[in-house]
Amino acid sequence: METESERSISESEVSQYLSDFTSESLKLIKSSQVKDAYKVLKSCEELLEAVASQGGCIDPDMILLTLHNCAYCCQKLQNYEECASYLDGCAYNASVRNILASKDESQSEPSHYTEKIRKERYQCKLQTQICAIMSHVNKHDLALNHAKEALKFGISFMQNCSKACQYYTVKNTKLPNYIRQKRNNDQSSGKTIQQQHDAYLGDLVKKNSHIFEFLLQKINGKSNSRATSAKVPKLDLRSILGVQHYNDWIYKYEISDVLTIDPITPTDVKTPLGLIGELNRDLMLEKICLIAVVCYCMATELRFLYQTDKSELKRTESNVWYFKAYEIIKDLIPSESPLYQHIKQSYQFYMNKEQKLQNKTQDSSFTSRGKSPLKDKSIEQIYSRSSSASKYKKKIPITKRDITPARTKTPIFARLDSKNEQIGKGYKQADFGYEFQTDRNQKPKAKLSQGEHSKSDNSIKYKKKVNKKHLNLEDFVTGELINKKNSDESYDSDYIRDNFVLSSQELYGENPDDSANNARNLKKFESIKSNLQKKHISPLYQIFNEDLKKESPNNAVSNKQ
């Protein structure tokens, strides 16, 4: 004997059971009894699975309605994994052919477009809601994939809307003139319901065709066709809303209204809207908001992925999609709308952040533009050197080599320095510590200071300012010991060299053993010595050797003039 649960039912009874389950679940949903509604919908789902396993015929619209309302209940109960699986089932069943289409919609071309528009708009919203759920459970890779699917369906239904508008426009413009004139005459006499319908549809097509072109250009940068790819006229809110109604739903529309699942009824599934329904004011605003939210979801998921892998490409793409979402709503959605404020604030936040990053990059690139040995050093390293590094180093006197006896015995007279400064009638040589004053008509006389002495009355008087610690031969051999007269009485250099200078070759000869040469050179040396004494000039080596003797305080003469 069969029990009550195992009793077989007919196909007609299955439809009645499904209808009863659906009605009861919608009543419970309306009264906010979500758990009870979910139990009823689960019973409806089990019945559908049993009929499908036995090969029974099932209404596809009933499958879609049951799965969709189950997803709504799971979202309300915060069972997001089950909610995502139910939405995936809805997306699969919606893609099956002839779902969401009546039997009469495949007969004409406009109905074919409206069928596609309706199906793709529903799938676009489904994929957007799945994206939000995947993002909520931190599965951002899957969320981005669903956002891309939503964008694909969004572009497709906008293209179909544009094609439907073009089809209607071309169809009316190709009418013969006499038919158009007859229609105008009939309209002037009295409009029928069909004529009013056509006139209203014509106004909707004329007003909304540019909106779809505008949306397509904002998303992918190109329009749908060449015929309408010309410059899109500037759109404003009045072209969408007509006369603004401040109590309208658009002024309270939020992003959660797109991402939150709403329950559907059998009427929503089975009743076709037609081209007028797809182009009316409410559905046009809903399409605009849906496309803007899809772009926003793309930007948000890319931003989440950028925070994970720090990919500059994802960051750039995210900023682009934020910009596109803002460009869509800024002219077509009222600024008082919460959706408008949400997208605008997100766009401004990330754009300001991007601008600060660019300014920081430009500043760093400007400072490191030139190659400098200091660019790898910090400011602290540059200024951390000791203060002694900037002081002058102490000068250390250079020790001269000892003078050979041969050089000390050779009388050497230096040339006049061309850089001496002329003071009065004489010359001053302060670099080497001595001074000379000459007069044209008298012999040179030297000023003597304390600590100095005169060798003899016939010898030259000189004034020394030599530091004894650094006394060497070069202080004397490079000095000027020959009195310079004026330009008329100056000595001839050749005469001085021949009569007063004895070279080393003449003194020693090419061969030191050559006694004849040595005798001849010694004779010349005596001659030069006598010439110097006649000129009252002592040989240089005699002055130098006697000056090196220790001077006693009794020998110091002070004869300062």
Coordinates of C-alpha atoms in Angstrom, one line a residue:
M1 CA 0.0 0.0 0.0
E2 CA 1.4 3.4 -1.0
T3 CA 1.9 6.0 1.6
E4 CA 0.9 9.6 1.2
S5 CA 4.4 10.8 0.4
E6 CA 4.9 8.0 -2.2
R7 CA 1.6 8.7 -4.1
S8 CA 2.1 9.3 -7.8
I9 CA 0.8 12.5 -9.3
S10 CA -0.1 13.5 -12.8
E11 CA 1.6 16.1 -14.9
S12 CA -1.2 18.5 -14.5
E13 CA -1.0 18.2 -10.7
V14 CA 2.7 19.0 -10.9
S15 CA 2.0 22.3 -12.4
Q16 CA -0.6 23.0 -9.7
Y17 CA 1.8 22.1 -6.9
L18 CA 4.5 24.3 -8.4
S19 CA 2.1 27.2 -8.7
D20 CA 0.9 26.7 -5.1
F21 CA 4.5 26.6 -3.7
T22 CA 5.4 29.7 -5.6
S23 CA 2.4 31.7 -4.4
E24 CA 2.9 30.6 -0.8
S25 CA 6.6 31.5 -0.9
L26 CA 5.9 35.0 -2.3
K27 CA 3.4 35.6 0.5
L28 CA 5.9 34.6 3.1
I29 CA 8.6 36.8 1.5
K30 CA 6.2 39.7 1.5
S31 CA 5.6 39.2 5.2
S32 CA 9.4 39.0 5.8
Q33 CA 9.2 35.3 6.9
V34 CA 12.3 34.5 4.9
K35 CA 13.1 31.2 6.6
D36 CA 9.6 29.8 6.0
A37 CA 9.7 31.0 2.5
Y38 CA 13.0 29.3 1.9
K39 CA 11.6 25.9 3.2
V40 CA 8.7 26.2 0.8
L41 CA 11.0 27.0 -2.1
K42 CA 13.2 24.0 -1.2
S43 CA 10.1 21.8 -1.5
C44 CA 9.4 23.3 -4.9
E45 CA 13.0 22.7 -6.0
E46 CA 12.8 19.0 -4.9
L47 CA 9.6 18.5 -6.9
L48 CA 11.3 20.0 -10.0
E49 CA 14.3 17.7 -9.6
A50 CA 12.0 14.7 -9.3
V51 CA 10.1 15.6 -12.4
A52 CA 13.3 16.2 -14.3
S53 CA 14.8 12.9 -13.2
Q54 CA 11.8 11.1 -14.5
G55 CA 11.9 12.9 -17.9
G56 CA 8.8 15.0 -17.3
C57 CA 8.1 18.3 -19.0
I58 CA 9.0 21.3 -16.8
D59 CA 8.2 25.0 -17.5
P60 CA 11.6 26.7 -17.8
D61 CA 10.2 29.9 -16.4
M62 CA 9.2 28.1 -13.2
I63 CA 12.7 26.8 -12.8
L64 CA 14.1 30.3 -13.2
L65 CA 11.6 31.8 -10.7
T66 CA 12.3 29.1 -8.1
L67 CA 16.1 29.4 -8.3
H68 CA 16.0 33.2 -8.2
N69 CA 13.8 33.4 -5.1
C70 CA 16.0 30.8 -3.4
A71 CA 19.0 33.0 -4.0
Y72 CA 17.1 35.9 -2.6
C73 CA 16.3 34.0 0.6
C74 CA 20.0 32.8 0.9
Q75 CA 21.2 36.4 0.6
K76 CA 18.8 37.5 3.3
L77 CA 19.9 34.6 5.6
Q78 CA 23.6 35.5 4.8
N79 CA 24.2 32.1 3.3
Y80 CA 26.4 33.5 0.5
E81 CA 27.9 30.3 -0.8
E82 CA 24.4 28.9 -1.5
C83 CA 23.3 32.2 -2.8
A84 CA 26.1 32.3 -5.4
S85 CA 25.3 28.7 -6.5
Y86 CA 21.6 29.6 -7.0
L87 CA 22.6 32.7 -9.0
D88 CA 24.8 30.5 -11.2
G89 CA 21.9 28.3 -11.9
C90 CA 19.8 31.3 -12.8
A91 CA 22.5 32.5 -15.3
Y92 CA 22.6 29.0 -16.9
N93 CA 18.9 28.7 -17.3
A94 CA 18.5 32.3 -18.5
S95 CA 21.0 31.5 -21.3
V96 CA 18.8 28.7 -22.6
R97 CA 16.9 29.7 -25.7
N98 CA 13.3 31.0 -25.5
I99 CA 13.5 31.7 -21.8
L100 CA 12.0 35.1 -20.9
A101 CA 10.3 35.2 -24.3
S102 CA 6.7 34.7 -25.3
K103 CA 5.5 32.8 -28.3
D104 CA 4.7 35.9 -30.3
E105 CA 8.1 37.7 -29.7
S106 CA 10.0 35.8 -32.4
Q107 CA 7.7 36.8 -35.2
S108 CA 9.0 40.4 -36.0
E109 CA 12.3 42.1 -36.0
P110 CA 11.7 44.6 -33.1
S111 CA 10.4 41.8 -31.0
H112 CA 13.6 39.9 -31.6
Y113 CA 15.6 42.8 -30.4
T114 CA 13.5 43.3 -27.3
E115 CA 13.8 39.6 -26.4
K116 CA 17.6 39.9 -26.5
I117 CA 17.5 43.2 -24.6
R118 CA 15.4 41.7 -21.8
K119 CA 17.5 38.5 -21.5
E120 CA 20.9 40.3 -21.5
R121 CA 19.8 43.0 -19.1
Y122 CA 18.7 40.3 -16.7
Q123 CA 22.0 38.4 -17.1
C124 CA 24.0 41.5 -16.7
K125 CA 22.3 42.2 -13.3
L126 CA 22.8 38.5 -12.3
Q127 CA 26.6 38.6 -13.0
T128 CA 26.9 41.9 -11.1
Q129 CA 25.2 40.4 -8.1
I130 CA 27.4 37.3 -8.2
C131 CA 30.4 39.6 -8.4
A132 CA 29.3 41.4 -5.2
I133 CA 28.8 38.1 -3.4
M134 CA 32.3 36.7 -4.5
S135 CA 33.9 40.0 -3.4
H136 CA 32.1 39.7 0.0
V137 CA 33.7 36.3 0.6
N138 CA 37.1 37.6 -0.5
K139 CA 37.2 35.7 -3.8
H140 CA 38.3 38.7 -5.9
D141 CA 39.6 36.7 -8.8
L142 CA 36.2 35.1 -9.3
A143 CA 34.5 38.4 -8.6
L144 CA 36.5 40.1 -11.4
N145 CA 35.6 37.4 -13.9
H146 CA 31.9 37.8 -13.1
A147 CA 32.2 41.6 -13.4
K148 CA 33.7 41.1 -16.9
E149 CA 30.8 38.9 -17.8
A150 CA 28.4 41.6 -16.6
L151 CA 30.2 44.1 -18.7
K152 CA 29.9 41.9 -21.8
F153 CA 26.1 41.5 -21.3
G154 CA 25.8 45.3 -20.6
I155 CA 27.5 46.3 -23.9
S156 CA 25.5 43.7 -25.8
F157 CA 22.1 44.9 -24.6
M158 CA 23.0 48.5 -25.2
Q159 CA 24.0 47.6 -28.8
N160 CA 20.7 45.8 -29.3
C161 CA 18.8 48.8 -28.0
S162 CA 20.7 51.0 -30.4
K163 CA 20.0 48.6 -33.3
A164 CA 16.3 48.5 -32.4
C165 CA 16.2 52.3 -32.5
Q166 CA 17.9 52.4 -35.8
Y167 CA 15.6 49.8 -37.2
Y168 CA 12.5 51.7 -36.3
T169 CA 14.0 55.0 -37.6
V170 CA 15.0 53.5 -41.0
K171 CA 11.6 51.7 -41.3
N172 CA 9.7 54.9 -40.9
T173 CA 11.9 57.0 -43.2
K174 CA 11.6 54.5 -46.1
L175 CA 7.8 54.9 -46.3
P176 CA 6.6 56.4 -49.6
N177 CA 5.6 60.0 -49.6
Y178 CA 1.9 59.3 -50.3
I179 CA 1.7 56.9 -47.4
R180 CA 3.4 59.3 -45.1
Q181 CA 1.1 62.1 -46.2
K182 CA -2.0 59.9 -45.8
R183 CA -0.9 59.0 -42.3
N184 CA -0.4 62.7 -41.4
N185 CA -3.9 63.4 -42.7
D186 CA -5.4 60.6 -40.6
Q187 CA -3.6 61.9 -37.6
S188 CA -4.9 65.4 -38.1
S189 CA -8.5 64.1 -38.4
G190 CA -8.3 61.8 -35.4
K191 CA -5.6 59.5 -33.9
T192 CA -6.2 55.8 -33.4
I193 CA -4.6 53.8 -30.6
Q194 CA -2.0 52.4 -33.0
Q195 CA -1.1 55.8 -34.3
Q196 CA -0.7 57.1 -30.8
H197 CA 1.5 54.1 -30.0
D198 CA 3.7 54.8 -33.0
A199 CA 4.0 58.5 -32.2
Y200 CA 5.0 57.8 -28.6
L201 CA 7.5 55.1 -29.7
G202 CA 8.9 57.5 -32.3
D203 CA 9.5 60.1 -29.6
L204 CA 11.2 57.5 -27.3
V205 CA 13.5 56.3 -30.1
K206 CA 14.4 59.9 -31.1
K207 CA 15.3 60.8 -27.5
N208 CA 17.0 57.6 -26.3
S209 CA 19.0 56.6 -29.4
H210 CA 21.7 59.2 -28.6
I211 CA 21.9 57.9 -25.0
F212 CA 22.9 54.4 -26.1
E213 CA 25.6 55.9 -28.3
F214 CA 26.8 58.0 -25.5
L215 CA 27.1 55.0 -23.1
L216 CA 28.9 52.9 -25.7
Q217 CA 31.4 55.7 -26.3
K218 CA 32.1 56.1 -22.6
I219 CA 32.7 52.4 -22.1
N220 CA 34.6 51.2 -25.2
G221 CA 35.4 54.5 -26.9
K222 CA 33.5 53.8 -30.1
S223 CA 29.9 53.9 -31.2
N224 CA 27.7 51.0 -32.5
S225 CA 27.6 52.0 -36.2
R226 CA 29.0 54.4 -38.7
A227 CA 25.7 55.9 -39.3
T228 CA 25.4 57.2 -35.8
S229 CA 29.1 57.5 -35.0
A230 CA 29.0 61.2 -35.5
K231 CA 29.4 63.5 -32.5
V232 CA 26.9 62.7 -29.9
P233 CA 24.9 65.7 -28.7
K234 CA 25.5 66.8 -25.2
L235 CA 23.0 65.1 -22.9
D236 CA 21.7 66.4 -19.6
L237 CA 19.4 65.2 -16.9
R238 CA 16.3 66.8 -18.4
S239 CA 16.6 64.7 -21.5
I240 CA 16.3 61.6 -19.4
L241 CA 13.8 62.7 -16.7
G242 CA 11.8 65.2 -18.7
V243 CA 10.4 67.4 -16.0
Q244 CA 12.3 66.7 -12.8
H245 CA 10.4 65.0 -10.0
Y246 CA 12.1 65.4 -6.7
N247 CA 10.1 62.6 -5.1
D248 CA 11.2 60.2 -7.8
W249 CA 12.9 56.9 -6.9
I250 CA 16.1 57.9 -8.6
Y251 CA 16.8 60.4 -5.9
K252 CA 16.9 57.6 -3.4
Y253 CA 18.6 55.0 -5.5
E254 CA 21.7 53.4 -4.0
I255 CA 24.4 51.0 -5.2
S256 CA 22.9 48.3 -2.9
D257 CA 19.7 48.5 -5.0
V258 CA 21.6 46.9 -7.8
L259 CA 23.7 44.4 -5.8
T260 CA 20.8 43.3 -3.6
I261 CA 18.6 40.5 -5.1
D262 CA 14.9 41.3 -5.4
P263 CA 12.2 38.5 -5.6
I264 CA 10.5 38.0 -8.9
T265 CA 6.9 36.9 -9.7
P266 CA 5.5 34.8 -12.6
T267 CA 4.3 38.1 -14.2
D268 CA 7.8 39.5 -14.2
V269 CA 9.0 36.4 -16.0
K270 CA 6.3 35.8 -18.5
T271 CA 5.0 39.3 -19.5
P272 CA 7.0 40.8 -22.4
L273 CA 7.8 44.5 -22.2
G274 CA 8.3 45.3 -25.9
L275 CA 10.4 48.2 -27.3
I276 CA 8.3 50.8 -25.5
G277 CA 8.9 49.2 -22.2
E278 CA 12.6 49.0 -22.7
L279 CA 12.8 52.6 -23.7
N280 CA 10.6 54.1 -21.1
R281 CA 12.0 56.5 -18.5
D282 CA 12.3 54.1 -15.5
L283 CA 14.0 51.3 -17.4
M284 CA 16.3 53.8 -19.2
L285 CA 17.5 55.1 -15.8
E286 CA 17.8 51.6 -14.5
K287 CA 20.0 50.7 -17.5
I288 CA 22.2 53.7 -16.9
C289 CA 22.6 52.9 -13.2
L290 CA 23.3 49.2 -14.0
I291 CA 26.1 50.1 -16.5
A292 CA 27.7 52.6 -14.0
V293 CA 27.6 50.0 -11.2
V294 CA 29.3 47.4 -13.5
C295 CA 32.1 49.8 -14.2
Y296 CA 32.4 50.5 -10.5
C297 CA 32.6 46.8 -9.7
M298 CA 35.4 46.4 -12.3
A299 CA 37.4 49.2 -10.7
T300 CA 36.8 47.9 -7.2
E301 CA 37.9 44.3 -7.9
L302 CA 41.0 45.5 -9.7
R303 CA 41.8 47.7 -6.8
F304 CA 41.5 44.7 -4.4
L305 CA 43.8 42.6 -6.7
Y306 CA 46.3 45.5 -6.8
Q307 CA 46.5 45.5 -3.0
T308 CA 47.5 41.8 -3.2
D309 CA 50.0 41.6 -6.0
K310 CA 51.0 45.3 -6.4
S311 CA 50.6 45.2 -10.1
E312 CA 50.8 48.7 -11.7
L313 CA 48.7 47.6 -14.6
K314 CA 45.8 46.7 -12.3
R315 CA 46.1 50.0 -10.5
T316 CA 46.0 51.9 -13.8
E317 CA 43.0 49.9 -15.1
S318 CA 41.2 50.5 -11.8
N319 CA 41.6 54.2 -12.1
V320 CA 40.3 54.0 -15.7
W321 CA 37.1 52.2 -14.7
Y322 CA 36.5 54.6 -11.8
F323 CA 36.7 57.4 -14.4
K324 CA 34.3 55.7 -16.7
A325 CA 31.7 55.1 -14.0
Y326 CA 31.9 58.7 -13.0
E327 CA 31.6 59.9 -16.6
I328 CA 28.5 57.9 -17.1
I329 CA 26.5 59.2 -14.1
K330 CA 27.7 62.8 -13.9
D331 CA 25.5 64.0 -16.7
L332 CA 22.7 61.4 -16.6
I333 CA 22.0 60.8 -12.9
P334 CA 20.9 63.5 -10.4
S335 CA 23.6 64.7 -8.1
E336 CA 21.3 64.2 -5.1
S337 CA 21.2 60.5 -5.8
P338 CA 23.2 58.3 -3.2
L339 CA 24.5 56.3 -6.1
Y340 CA 26.0 59.4 -7.7
Q341 CA 27.6 60.5 -4.4
H342 CA 29.0 57.0 -3.8
I343 CA 30.7 56.8 -7.2
K344 CA 31.9 60.4 -7.1
Q345 CA 33.5 60.1 -3.7
S346 CA 35.3 56.9 -4.7
Y347 CA 36.6 58.4 -7.9
Q348 CA 37.8 61.6 -6.2
F349 CA 39.5 59.6 -3.4
Y350 CA 41.5 57.4 -5.7
M351 CA 42.3 60.2 -8.2
N352 CA 43.7 62.4 -5.4
K353 CA 45.7 59.5 -4.2
E354 CA 47.0 58.9 -7.7
Q355 CA 47.9 62.6 -8.0
K356 CA 49.9 62.6 -4.8
L357 CA 51.8 59.5 -6.0
Q358 CA 52.6 61.1 -9.3
N359 CA 53.8 64.3 -7.6
K360 CA 56.0 62.2 -5.4
T361 CA 57.4 60.4 -8.4
Q362 CA 58.1 63.6 -10.3
D363 CA 59.9 65.1 -7.3
S364 CA 62.1 62.0 -6.9
S365 CA 62.9 62.0 -10.6
F366 CA 63.8 65.7 -10.6
T367 CA 66.3 65.3 -7.7
S368 CA 68.0 62.3 -9.3
R369 CA 68.0 63.6 -12.9
G370 CA 71.8 64.5 -13.0
K371 CA 74.6 62.2 -12.1
S372 CA 76.3 63.4 -9.0
P373 CA 78.7 61.6 -6.6
L374 CA 76.5 62.8 -3.8
K375 CA 73.2 61.3 -5.0
D376 CA 73.8 58.0 -3.2
K377 CA 74.6 59.8 0.1
S378 CA 72.0 61.0 2.5
I379 CA 71.9 64.5 3.8
E380 CA 73.1 63.4 7.2
Q381 CA 76.2 61.8 5.6
I382 CA 77.0 64.9 3.7
Y383 CA 76.8 67.2 6.7
S384 CA 78.2 64.8 9.2
R385 CA 81.9 65.4 8.4
S386 CA 84.0 67.1 11.1
S387 CA 84.6 70.8 11.2
S388 CA 88.3 70.3 10.9
A389 CA 87.8 69.0 7.4
S390 CA 87.2 72.6 6.2
K391 CA 90.3 74.1 7.9
Y392 CA 93.5 74.7 6.1
K393 CA 96.2 72.2 6.7
K394 CA 99.4 73.2 8.5
K395 CA 102.2 74.0 6.1
I396 CA 105.3 71.9 6.6
P397 CA 108.6 73.5 5.5
I398 CA 110.4 71.5 2.8
T399 CA 113.9 70.5 3.7
K400 CA 116.4 71.4 1.0
R401 CA 119.3 69.2 0.1
D402 CA 122.8 70.2 1.2
I403 CA 124.8 72.4 -1.1
T404 CA 127.8 70.9 -2.6
P405 CA 131.2 72.6 -2.2
A406 CA 131.5 73.2 -5.9
R407 CA 128.3 75.2 -6.0
T408 CA 129.3 77.3 -2.9
K409 CA 132.5 78.3 -4.6
T410 CA 130.8 79.4 -7.9
P411 CA 129.8 83.1 -8.1
I412 CA 126.3 83.1 -9.5
F413 CA 124.4 86.2 -10.3
A414 CA 120.7 85.9 -10.9
R415 CA 118.8 87.8 -13.5
L416 CA 116.5 90.7 -12.7
D417 CA 113.0 89.7 -11.8
S418 CA 110.5 91.1 -14.2
K419 CA 107.8 91.2 -11.6
N420 CA 109.6 93.6 -9.2
E421 CA 107.7 96.7 -8.3
Q422 CA 109.3 100.0 -8.9
I423 CA 109.2 102.2 -5.8
G424 CA 110.6 105.7 -6.2
K425 CA 114.0 105.6 -7.8
G426 CA 114.8 102.0 -6.9
Y427 CA 113.4 98.5 -6.7
K428 CA 112.0 96.5 -3.9
Q429 CA 112.3 92.8 -3.5
A430 CA 110.3 91.7 -0.5
D431 CA 109.9 88.1 -1.4
F432 CA 113.4 87.2 -0.4
G433 CA 113.9 89.6 2.5
Y434 CA 116.1 92.3 1.2
E435 CA 115.8 95.8 -0.3
F436 CA 117.9 97.9 -2.7
Q437 CA 117.7 101.7 -3.3
T438 CA 119.8 103.2 -6.1
D439 CA 120.3 106.7 -7.3
R440 CA 121.4 107.8 -10.7
N441 CA 124.4 109.9 -9.5
Q442 CA 125.6 108.0 -6.4
K443 CA 126.7 104.6 -5.4
P444 CA 124.1 102.2 -4.0
K445 CA 123.7 102.3 -0.3
A446 CA 121.9 99.8 1.8
K447 CA 119.7 100.5 4.9
L448 CA 120.9 98.6 7.9
S449 CA 118.7 97.4 10.7
Q450 CA 119.5 95.8 14.0
G451 CA 121.3 92.5 13.9
E452 CA 123.0 93.4 10.6
H453 CA 126.6 94.4 9.8
S454 CA 128.7 95.7 6.9
K455 CA 131.5 93.6 5.6
S456 CA 133.8 96.5 4.5
D457 CA 133.7 100.0 3.3
N458 CA 134.3 98.9 -0.3
S459 CA 131.7 96.2 -0.3
I460 CA 128.0 96.6 -0.9
K461 CA 125.8 97.4 2.1
Y462 CA 122.8 95.2 2.3
K463 CA 119.8 94.7 4.5
K464 CA 118.8 91.2 5.3
K465 CA 115.4 89.9 6.5
V466 CA 116.2 86.3 6.4
N467 CA 114.8 83.8 8.9
K468 CA 117.7 81.8 10.2
K469 CA 115.7 78.7 10.6
H470 CA 115.2 78.5 6.8
L471 CA 118.5 80.0 5.7
N472 CA 119.7 78.4 2.5
L473 CA 121.8 79.3 -0.6
E474 CA 118.8 79.8 -2.9
D475 CA 117.7 82.9 -0.9
F476 CA 120.9 84.6 -2.1
V477 CA 121.7 83.1 -5.5
T478 CA 118.2 83.9 -6.8
G479 CA 118.3 87.4 -5.4
E480 CA 119.5 90.6 -7.1
L481 CA 123.0 91.5 -6.1
I482 CA 123.7 93.7 -9.1
N483 CA 122.7 97.3 -8.9
K484 CA 120.3 98.2 -11.7
K485 CA 120.8 101.6 -13.2
N486 CA 118.4 103.4 -15.4
S487 CA 117.7 102.3 -18.9
D488 CA 120.5 104.5 -20.3
E489 CA 123.3 103.1 -18.1
S490 CA 122.1 99.5 -17.7
Y491 CA 124.7 96.7 -17.9
D492 CA 125.1 94.7 -21.1
S493 CA 124.3 91.0 -20.4
D494 CA 127.1 89.8 -22.7
Y495 CA 129.6 92.1 -21.0
I496 CA 128.6 90.8 -17.6
R497 CA 128.8 87.2 -18.7
D498 CA 132.3 87.6 -20.2
N499 CA 133.9 89.7 -17.5
F500 CA 132.1 88.7 -14.2
V501 CA 130.8 85.1 -14.6
L502 CA 133.1 82.1 -14.4
S503 CA 131.5 78.9 -15.6
S504 CA 132.2 75.5 -14.2
Q505 CA 133.9 74.4 -17.4
E506 CA 136.2 77.4 -17.2
L507 CA 136.9 76.8 -13.5
Y508 CA 137.6 73.1 -13.7
G509 CA 137.9 72.4 -17.4
E510 CA 136.5 69.6 -19.3
N511 CA 139.1 67.3 -17.6
P512 CA 139.9 68.1 -14.0
D513 CA 143.5 66.8 -14.6
D514 CA 144.1 69.3 -17.3
S515 CA 146.5 71.6 -15.5
A516 CA 146.9 74.0 -18.4
N517 CA 143.2 74.7 -18.5
N518 CA 143.1 75.0 -14.7
A519 CA 145.9 77.5 -14.7
R520 CA 144.2 79.5 -17.5
N521 CA 140.9 79.5 -15.7
L522 CA 142.4 80.4 -12.4
K523 CA 144.0 83.4 -14.0
K524 CA 140.7 84.5 -15.4
F525 CA 139.1 84.1 -12.0
E526 CA 141.7 86.4 -10.5
S527 CA 140.9 88.9 -13.2
I528 CA 137.2 88.7 -12.5
K529 CA 137.8 89.1 -8.8
S530 CA 139.8 92.3 -9.4
N531 CA 137.1 93.6 -11.6
L532 CA 134.5 93.0 -8.9
Q533 CA 136.6 94.8 -6.3
K534 CA 137.0 97.8 -8.7
K535 CA 133.2 97.9 -8.8
H536 CA 133.0 97.7 -5.0
I537 CA 131.2 94.3 -5.2
S538 CA 132.5 91.4 -3.1
P539 CA 132.3 87.9 -4.6
L540 CA 129.0 86.2 -3.7
Y541 CA 130.6 83.1 -2.1
Q542 CA 132.7 85.4 0.2
I543 CA 129.6 87.3 1.4
F544 CA 127.7 84.1 2.0
N545 CA 130.5 82.3 3.9
E546 CA 131.2 85.2 6.2
D547 CA 127.5 85.7 6.9
L548 CA 127.2 82.2 8.2
K549 CA 129.6 82.9 11.0
K550 CA 128.1 83.4 14.4
E551 CA 127.4 87.0 15.0
S552 CA 128.1 88.3 18.5
P553 CA 126.1 91.2 20.1
N554 CA 129.3 93.4 19.9
N555 CA 129.5 93.0 16.2
A556 CA 125.9 94.1 15.6
V557 CA 125.7 97.5 14.0
S558 CA 122.6 99.6 13.8
N559 CA 122.9 102.2 11.1
K560 CA 119.4 102.7 10.0
Q561 CA 118.9 105.7 7.8

